[in-house]
Structures are given as structure tokens and as C-alpha cells.
PDB file of C-alpha atoms in Angstrom:
ATOM      1  CA  MET I1225     -22.678  15.567 -95.364  1.00 47.00           C
ATOM      2  CA  HIS I1226     -22.724  12.263 -93.791  1.00 42.00           C
ATOM      3  CA  GLU I1227     -19.401  11.890 -93.726  1.00 53.00           C
ATOM      4  CA  ASP I1228     -19.427  15.790 -91.305  1.00 54.00           C
ATOM      5  CA  SER I1229     -22.231  13.959 -89.209  1.00 53.00           C
ATOM      6  CA  ILE I1230     -20.334  10.491 -88.624  1.00 53.00           C
ATOM      7  CA  LYS I1231     -17.341  12.782 -87.451  1.00 54.00           C
ATOM      8  CA  HIS I1232     -18.745  15.144 -85.155  1.00 53.00           C
ATOM      9  CA  ASP I1233     -20.559  11.856 -83.833  1.00 54.00           C
ATOM     10  CA  SER I1234     -17.030  10.511 -83.253  1.00 61.00           C
ATOM     11  CA  GLU I1235     -15.773  13.322 -81.585  1.00 63.00           C
ATOM     12  CA  LYS I1236     -18.300  13.693 -79.386  1.00 63.00           C
ATOM     13  CA  LYS I1237     -17.909   9.826 -78.734  1.00 62.00           C
ATOM     14  CA  GLY I1238     -14.806  10.568 -77.594  1.00 68.00           C
ATOM     15  CA  GLU I1239     -15.493  12.959 -75.121  1.00 71.00           C
ATOM     16  CA  TYR I1240     -17.819  11.030 -74.311  1.00 66.00           C
ATOM     17  CA  VAL I1241     -15.703   8.312 -73.823  1.00 68.00           C
ATOM     18  CA  ALA I1242     -13.222  10.175 -71.882  1.00 73.00           C
ATOM     19  CA  GLN I1243     -15.497  11.627 -69.487  1.00 73.00           C
ATOM     20  CA  LEU I1244     -17.171   7.925 -68.741  1.00 71.00           C
ATOM     21  CA  ASN I1245     -13.160   6.949 -67.959  1.00 74.00           C
ATOM     22  CA  GLU I1246     -13.242  10.043 -65.376  1.00 76.00           C
ATOM     23  CA  LEU I1247     -16.450   9.080 -64.114  1.00 73.00           C
ATOM     24  CA  ARG I1248     -14.838   5.589 -63.471  1.00 76.00           C
ATOM     25  CA  LYS I1249     -12.041   6.948 -62.282  1.00 77.00           C
ATOM     26  CA  SER I1250     -13.808   9.162 -59.357  1.00 75.00           C
ATOM     27  CA  ILE I1251     -16.095   5.794 -58.637  1.00 74.00           C
ATOM     28  CA  GLU I1252     -13.153   4.276 -57.517  1.00 77.00           C
ATOM     29  CA  LYS I1253     -11.755   6.994 -55.973  1.00 77.00           C
ATOM     30  CA  ASP I1254     -14.775   6.852 -54.039  1.00 72.00           C
ATOM     31  CA  GLN I1255     -15.390   3.458 -53.721  1.00 76.00           C
ATOM     32  CA  LYS I1256     -11.621   3.322 -52.029  1.00 79.00           C
ATOM     33  CA  ASP I1257     -12.108   6.226 -49.604  1.00 77.00           C
ATOM     34  CA  LEU I1258     -15.545   4.766 -48.636  1.00 75.00           C
ATOM     35  CA  GLU I1259     -13.438   1.572 -47.288  1.00 75.00           C
ATOM     36  CA  THR I1260     -11.356   2.939 -45.846  1.00 80.00           C
ATOM     37  CA  ALA I1261     -13.676   5.307 -43.809  1.00 77.00           C
ATOM     38  CA  GLU I1262     -15.613   1.931 -43.122  1.00 76.00           C
ATOM     39  CA  LYS I1263     -12.593   0.374 -42.345  1.00 80.00           C
ATOM     40  CA  ALA I1264     -11.709   3.408 -39.976  1.00 78.00           C
ATOM     41  CA  ASN I1265     -15.176   3.450 -38.151  1.00 80.00           C
ATOM     42  CA  ILE I1266     -14.986  -0.854 -37.939  1.00 80.00           C
ATOM     43  CA  GLN I1267     -11.513   0.706 -35.853  1.00 80.00           C
ATOM     44  CA  GLN I1268     -13.193   3.230 -33.924  1.00 79.00           C
ATOM     45  CA  ASN I1269     -16.033   1.011 -32.919  1.00 80.00           C
ATOM     46  CA  THR I1270     -13.384  -1.686 -31.758  1.00 81.00           C
ATOM     47  CA  LEU I1271     -11.645   0.905 -30.068  1.00 78.00           C
ATOM     48  CA  TYR I1272     -14.640   2.517 -27.986  1.00 80.00           C
ATOM     49  CA  SER I1273     -15.270  -1.456 -27.560  1.00 81.00           C
ATOM     50  CA  GLU I1274     -11.652  -2.006 -25.979  1.00 78.00           C
ATOM     51  CA  LEU I1275     -11.830   1.000 -23.824  1.00 77.00           C
ATOM     52  CA  ASN I1276     -14.938   0.885 -22.425  1.00 83.00           C
ATOM     53  CA  PHE I1277     -13.863  -2.919 -21.264  1.00 81.00           C
ATOM     54  CA  MET I1278     -10.216  -1.465 -19.353  1.00 81.00           C
ATOM     55  CA  ARG I1279     -12.878   1.319 -17.797  1.00 81.00           C
ATOM     56  CA  ARG I1280     -15.257  -1.449 -16.526  1.00 85.00           C
ATOM     57  CA  ALA I1281     -11.908  -3.764 -15.829  1.00 81.00           C
ATOM     58  CA  ARG I1282     -10.269  -0.992 -13.800  1.00 81.00           C
ATOM     59  CA  ASN I1283     -13.316  -0.369 -12.193  1.00 83.00           C
ATOM     60  CA  VAL I1284     -13.298  -3.894 -11.216  1.00 84.00           C
ATOM     61  CA  LEU I1285     -10.389  -3.752  -9.955  1.00 82.00           C
ATOM     62  CA  GLY I1286     -10.502  -0.698  -8.314  1.00 81.00           C
ATOM     63  CA  ASP I1287     -13.051  -2.679  -6.441  1.00 85.00           C
ATOM     64  CA  VAL I1288     -11.264  -5.529  -5.185  1.00 84.00           C
ATOM     65  CA  GLU I1289      -8.408  -3.837  -4.407  1.00 83.00           C
ATOM     66  CA  ARG I1290     -10.216  -1.643  -1.853  1.00 84.00           C
ATOM     67  CA  GLU I1291     -11.953  -4.845  -0.206  1.00 87.00           C
ATOM     68  CA  ILE I1292      -8.428  -6.522   0.128  1.00 86.00           C
ATOM     69  CA  VAL I1293      -7.202  -2.986   1.774  1.00 84.00           C
ATOM     70  CA  GLY I1294      -9.708  -3.031   3.622  1.00 87.00           C
ATOM     71  CA  GLU I1295     -10.109  -6.605   4.648  1.00 90.00           C
ATOM     72  CA  ILE I1296      -6.126  -6.220   5.748  1.00 89.00           C
ATOM     73  CA  ARG I1297      -6.321  -3.174   7.451  1.00 90.00           C
ATOM     74  CA  ASP I1298      -9.852  -4.526   9.432  1.00 91.00           C
ATOM     75  CA  LYS I1299      -7.337  -7.665  10.571  1.00 92.00           C
ATOM     76  CA  THR I1300      -4.290  -5.262  11.704  1.00 91.00           C
ATOM     77  CA  THR I1301      -6.881  -3.593  13.731  1.00 91.00           C
ATOM     78  CA  ALA I1302      -8.005  -6.197  15.753  1.00 92.00           C
ATOM     79  CA  GLU I1303      -4.732  -8.435  15.789  1.00 90.00           C
ATOM     80  CA  THR I1304      -3.028  -4.520  17.153  1.00 89.00           C
ATOM     81  CA  LYS I1305      -5.735  -3.863  19.592  1.00 89.00           C
ATOM     82  CA  LYS I1306      -5.179  -7.782  20.562  1.00 87.00           C
ATOM     83  CA  TYR I1307      -1.659  -7.189  20.963  1.00 84.00           C
ATOM     84  CA  PHE I1308      -1.621  -4.071  22.680  1.00 84.00           C
ATOM     85  CA  ASP I1309      -4.395  -5.380  25.224  1.00 83.00           C
ATOM     86  CA  GLU I1310      -1.904  -7.890  26.162  1.00 79.00           C
ATOM     87  CA  LEU I1311       0.626  -5.242  26.540  1.00 76.00           C
ATOM     88  CA  ALA I1312      -0.665  -2.704  27.831  1.00 75.00           C
ATOM     89  CA  TYR I1313      -0.871  -2.343  31.789  1.00 69.00           C
ATOM     90  CA  LYS I1314      -3.773   0.234  32.148  1.00 69.00           C
ATOM     91  CA  THR I1315      -6.422  -2.289  31.470  1.00 67.00           C
ATOM     92  CA  GLN I1316      -9.198  -0.214  32.813  1.00 73.00           C
ATOM     93  CA  THR I1317      -8.194   2.891  30.624  1.00 78.00           C
ATOM     94  CA  PHE I1318      -7.569   1.565  27.090  1.00 82.00           C
ATOM     95  CA  GLY I1319     -10.847   0.803  24.771  1.00 82.00           C
ATOM     96  CA  ASN I1320     -10.435   0.338  20.623  1.00 86.00           C
ATOM     97  CA  ILE I1321      -8.013   1.114  18.737  1.00 88.00           C
ATOM     98  CA  SER I1322      -9.100   2.001  14.714  1.00 89.00           C
ATOM     99  CA  ILE I1323      -6.805   2.368  11.918  1.00 88.00           C
ATOM    100  CA  ASP I1324      -7.475   4.679   9.254  1.00 88.00           C
ATOM    101  CA  GLU I1325      -6.601   4.451   5.630  1.00 85.00           C
ATOM    102  CA  ASN I1326      -3.216   5.842   5.786  1.00 85.00           C
ATOM    103  CA  TYR I1327      -2.445   3.598   7.951  1.00 83.00           C
ATOM    104  CA  GLN I1328      -3.178   6.603  10.910  1.00 87.00           C
ATOM    105  CA  LEU I1329      -3.277   4.679  14.681  1.00 87.00           C
ATOM    106  CA  THR I1330      -5.683   6.097  17.284  1.00 88.00           C
ATOM    107  CA  VAL I1331      -6.110   4.693  20.766  1.00 87.00           C
ATOM    108  CA  TYR I1332      -9.659   5.716  22.641  1.00 88.00           C
ATOM    109  CA  HIS I1333     -10.361   5.674  26.505  1.00 85.00           C
ATOM    110  CA  LYS I1334     -12.852   2.529  27.658  1.00 82.00           C
ATOM    111  CA  GLN I1335     -15.155   5.676  28.704  1.00 81.00           C
ATOM    112  CA  THR I1336     -17.370   7.324  26.129  1.00 78.00           C
ATOM    113  CA  ASP I1337     -17.709  11.862  26.941  1.00 77.00           C
ATOM    114  CA  PRO I1338     -20.468  13.089  28.200  1.00 77.00           C
ATOM    115  CA  ASN I1339     -22.091  12.778  24.141  1.00 79.00           C
ATOM    116  CA  GLY I1340     -21.493   9.397  23.801  1.00 75.00           C
ATOM    117  CA  LYS I1341     -18.341   9.830  21.431  1.00 82.00           C
ATOM    118  CA  MET I1342     -15.124   8.011  21.593  1.00 82.00           C
ATOM    119  CA  ARG I1343     -12.479  10.091  23.178  1.00 82.00           C
ATOM    120  CA  SER I1344      -9.085   9.755  21.575  1.00 84.00           C
ATOM    121  CA  MET I1345      -6.016   9.067  24.083  1.00 82.00           C
ATOM    122  CA  LEU I1346      -2.995   9.811  21.486  1.00 76.00           C
ATOM    123  CA  GLY I1347      -1.983  13.025  23.230  1.00 80.00           C
ATOM    124  CA  SER I1348      -1.849  11.826  26.028  1.00 80.00           C
ATOM    125  CA  LEU I1349       0.112   8.701  25.779  1.00 83.00           C
ATOM    126  CA  SER I1350       3.324   7.996  27.859  1.00 80.00           C
ATOM    127  CA  ALA I1351       6.176   7.205  25.656  1.00 80.00           C
ATOM    128  CA  ALA I1352       6.450   3.975  27.142  1.00 80.00           C
ATOM    129  CA  GLU I1353       2.350   3.963  26.323  1.00 83.00           C
ATOM    130  CA  LYS I1354       3.487   4.804  22.575  1.00 85.00           C
ATOM    131  CA  GLU I1355       6.515   2.326  22.525  1.00 84.00           C
ATOM    132  CA  LEU I1356       3.661  -0.117  23.256  1.00 84.00           C
ATOM    133  CA  LEU I1357       1.483   0.562  20.637  1.00 87.00           C
ATOM    134  CA  ALA I1358       4.188   1.145  18.133  1.00 86.00           C
ATOM    135  CA  LEU I1359       5.069  -2.749  18.812  1.00 86.00           C
ATOM    136  CA  ALA I1360       2.152  -3.763  18.687  1.00 87.00           C
ATOM    137  CA  PHE I1361       0.902  -2.644  15.919  1.00 89.00           C
ATOM    138  CA  THR I1362       4.695  -4.137  14.528  1.00 86.00           C
ATOM    139  CA  LEU I1363       3.235  -7.586  15.704  1.00 86.00           C
ATOM    140  CA  ALA I1364      -0.107  -7.417  14.157  1.00 88.00           C
ATOM    141  CA  ILE I1365       1.560  -5.978  10.262  1.00 87.00           C
ATOM    142  CA  LEU I1366       3.952  -9.333  11.035  1.00 85.00           C
ATOM    143  CA  LYS I1367       0.915 -11.833  11.789  1.00 85.00           C
ATOM    144  CA  VAL I1368      -1.270 -10.601   9.097  1.00 88.00           C
ATOM    145  CA  SER I1369       1.660 -10.688   6.563  1.00 85.00           C
ATOM    146  CA  GLY I1370       2.659 -13.741   6.917  1.00 82.00           C
ATOM    147  CA  TYR I1371       6.559 -12.848   7.694  1.00 79.00           C
ATOM    148  CA  ASP I1372       7.255 -14.139  11.134  1.00 74.00           C
ATOM    149  CA  SER I1373      10.744 -12.709  11.550  1.00 81.00           C
ATOM    150  CA  MET I1374      12.834 -11.673  14.274  1.00 85.00           C
ATOM    151  CA  LEU I1375      12.408  -8.264  15.804  1.00 86.00           C
ATOM    152  CA  VAL I1376      15.771  -5.823  16.185  1.00 88.00           C
ATOM    153  CA  ILE I1377      14.722  -3.268  19.106  1.00 87.00           C
ATOM    154  CA  ASP I1378      17.393  -0.074  19.452  1.00 87.00           C
ATOM    155  CA  THR I1379      17.772   1.244  22.906  1.00 85.00           C
ATOM    156  CA  PRO I1380      14.044  -0.361  23.864  1.00 82.00           C
ATOM    157  CA  VAL I1381      13.528   1.657  27.047  1.00 80.00           C
ATOM    158  CA  GLY I1382      15.319   4.684  26.248  1.00 80.00           C
ATOM    159  CA  ARG I1383      12.332   7.105  25.865  1.00 78.00           C
ATOM    160  CA  VAL I1384      10.805   5.419  28.666  1.00 77.00           C
ATOM    161  CA  ASP I1385      10.665   6.927  31.931  1.00 75.00           C
ATOM    162  CA  ASP I1386      11.693   5.474  35.273  1.00 70.00           C
ATOM    163  CA  ASN I1387       8.002   4.695  36.635  1.00 67.00           C
ATOM    164  CA  ASN I1388       7.450   2.432  33.224  1.00 74.00           C
ATOM    165  CA  ARG I1389      10.763   1.059  32.578  1.00 80.00           C
ATOM    166  CA  ARG I1390      10.653  -2.199  34.287  1.00 81.00           C
ATOM    167  CA  ASN I1391       6.641  -2.394  33.051  1.00 79.00           C
ATOM    168  CA  PHE I1392       7.949  -1.997  29.488  1.00 81.00           C
ATOM    169  CA  ALA I1393      11.137  -4.520  29.878  1.00 85.00           C
ATOM    170  CA  HIS I1394       8.292  -7.313  31.125  1.00 84.00           C
ATOM    171  CA  CYS I1395       6.478  -6.672  27.736  1.00 83.00           C
ATOM    172  CA  LEU I1396       9.159  -6.927  25.922  1.00 86.00           C
ATOM    173  CA  VAL I1397       9.711 -10.564  28.119  1.00 87.00           C
ATOM    174  CA  GLU I1398       6.249 -10.899  27.019  1.00 85.00           C
ATOM    175  CA  VAL I1399       6.590 -10.885  23.587  1.00 85.00           C
ATOM    176  CA  SER I1400      10.323 -13.219  23.424  1.00 87.00           C
ATOM    177  CA  LYS I1401       8.256 -16.016  24.457  1.00 86.00           C
ATOM    178  CA  LYS I1402       6.715 -16.120  20.923  1.00 83.00           C
ATOM    179  CA  LYS I1403       9.529 -14.265  18.679  1.00 85.00           C
ATOM    180  CA  GLN I1404      13.036 -14.125  18.774  1.00 88.00           C
ATOM    181  CA  LEU I1405      14.086 -10.599  19.774  1.00 88.00           C
ATOM    182  CA  ILE I1406      17.550  -8.520  19.562  1.00 89.00           C
ATOM    183  CA  LEU I1407      17.599  -6.004  22.023  1.00 88.00           C
ATOM    184  CA  PHE I1408      20.283  -3.264  21.495  1.00 88.00           C
ATOM    185  CA  PHE I1409      20.965  -1.455  25.399  1.00 87.00           C
ATOM    186  CA  THR I1410      23.174   1.099  26.226  1.00 85.00           C
ATOM    187  CA  LYS I1411      25.162   1.150  29.486  1.00 84.00           C
ATOM    188  CA  THR I1412      23.615   3.129  31.354  1.00 84.00           C
ATOM    189  CA  GLU I1413      20.238   2.043  30.120  1.00 86.00           C
ATOM    190  CA  TYR I1414      20.769  -1.919  31.158  1.00 86.00           C
ATOM    191  CA  ASP I1415      20.466  -1.307  34.476  1.00 86.00           C
ATOM    192  CA  SER I1416      20.466  -3.708  37.173  1.00 85.00           C
ATOM    193  CA  GLU I1417      16.361  -2.676  37.454  1.00 85.00           C
ATOM    194  CA  ILE I1418      15.782  -3.643  33.720  1.00 86.00           C
ATOM    195  CA  ALA I1419      18.985  -6.455  34.366  1.00 88.00           C
ATOM    196  CA  GLN I1420      16.313  -8.501  36.568  1.00 88.00           C
ATOM    197  CA  GLU I1421      13.846  -8.802  33.683  1.00 88.00           C
ATOM    198  CA  PHE I1422      16.313  -9.845  31.300  1.00 88.00           C
ATOM    199  CA  ASP I1423      19.552 -12.205  32.268  1.00 88.00           C
ATOM    200  CA  PRO I1424      17.312 -14.523  33.440  1.00 90.00           C
ATOM    201  CA  VAL I1425      15.602 -15.036  29.617  1.00 87.00           C
ATOM    202  CA  ALA I1426      18.061 -14.029  27.526  1.00 86.00           C
ATOM    203  CA  ALA I1427      19.471 -16.529  25.380  1.00 84.00           C
ATOM    204  CA  THR I1428      22.664 -14.499  24.545  1.00 85.00           C
ATOM    205  CA  ASN I1429      24.067 -11.876  26.209  1.00 83.00           C
ATOM    206  CA  LYS I1430      27.124  -9.670  24.379  1.00 81.00           C
ATOM    207  CA  ARG I1431      28.527  -6.514  25.177  1.00 82.00           C
ATOM    208  CA  ILE I1432      29.772  -3.887  22.068  1.00 78.00           C
ATOM    209  CA  GLN I1433      33.039  -2.230  22.863  1.00 79.00           C
ATOM    210  CA  MET I1434      34.392   0.279  21.085  1.00 72.00           C
ATOM    211  CA  SER I1435      38.114  -0.466  19.903  1.00 72.00           C
ATOM    212  CA  SER I1436      41.217   1.740  20.950  1.00 73.00           C
ATOM    213  CA  ASN I1437      41.378   3.502  17.677  1.00 75.00           C
ATOM    214  CA  GLU I1438      37.410   4.158  17.627  1.00 68.00           C
ATOM    215  CA  GLU I1439      37.220   2.954  13.868  1.00 72.00           C
ATOM    216  CA  GLU I1440      35.607  -0.242  14.596  1.00 74.00           C
ATOM    217  CA  SER I1441      32.989  -2.330  17.189  1.00 72.00           C
ATOM    218  CA  LEU I1442      34.173  -5.336  18.980  1.00 71.00           C
ATOM    219  CA  LEU I1443      31.888  -7.948  20.182  1.00 71.00           C
ATOM    220  CA  GLU I1444      32.875  -9.166  23.718  1.00 69.00           C
ATOM    221  CA  ASP I1445      31.586 -12.093  25.802  1.00 60.00           C
TER     222      ASP I1445
END
């Protein structure tokens, strides 16, 4: 009888040992799964922290960018108005100048409408006045950017009506006192009236003539 009991206990012990080993394996697996989950949670928290930091940094950089862009636009607006006031010949007509976020220019009349609102003049500017505005804007951008480069203008008075050609030419002469200009005129454009403005002040006056075979342009004295 004792032998049967010992045998039965031994078999039960073997079963218990096998179950215990399975439990140990299960515990080890659960422990590894737990460690993996904890690492994943730590990584997730780290990613969230980095993401939040990048979002805050992006917002700060966006604010700085908007501030810098706004400051540059304000300076460009002020310089454009200054140059336009110096060049424009309707001193009692033109008032403020604005530049929006897309760098679209608007010129306003000095006098407001009956409701006290500023009156835009952009649609009523003559060709010469539009040329002056573009010139003032270009000069302003060059000054604000810090690039003091020369200006090259093709047919500067070609789109200006007869009444304003001399005035616009005189404005270009005034600009040439502060900045080097290279101007390209057509033969008909450079008439005696324009020549009276530029001949006395031009450092160099060259003629470009097409060759006889019409394949190249030649620079003549």
C-alpha cells in the first residue's frame, strides 16, 4: 500500500513540477511583455514631449517670422512713400501708400471721401505715375534689403505720355545722383527733349546698332 501511495505522490509531484515550470515560463513571458509595454509607454511619452516641444517651437518661429516680415514690410512702405514723395510731381494729390501682406501697393489721395475714408488712386494713376511708383518701390526694396546694386531699365519713357516724359526723365536724373543707372532707349524714344535731361549728366552714352547680317548687335561710340 505504501508503495502505491509513494508512486501516486511521485506522479502528482511530476505533474505539479510540470505545471510550476509552465507557470514560470508564463511569468517570464508576462514580465517581458510588461517590460516591453513599459518601454513603449516611455517612448510614447517621449514622442509626445518632443511633439509638444516642436509645436511650441513652430509657434514661436511663426511669431518671429511674422514679426520680421511685418517689420520689413513697414520699412519698405515707409521708404516707398519717401521716394515716391521725392519723385512725384503732384505734391498736393498723393497721400499715404500702403503695402499689404502680398506686397500689393495702394496709393491714396490726400483728401478723404465724405465718410472720412482714404481714397485709393491706384486705378487712376497715369503711366508715368505708375512707373514712378514702381521705381520708388524698387529703390525701397534695395535699401531695406541692403543691396546697393545698380538699376537697369529698358525703354524707361516708352510707356509715358508726352506730357509727362520730361518730368519722368527728370526724376530718373535725380535718382542717378544717388544710384548708378543703365538705361536702354529706342531711337525714337530718345528725342531732343529727353536728350536735354540726360546728355548733361550721362557718364557714358553708347549706341547699339544691328549688324548688316542682322545676327548680332554692335556697340558704337
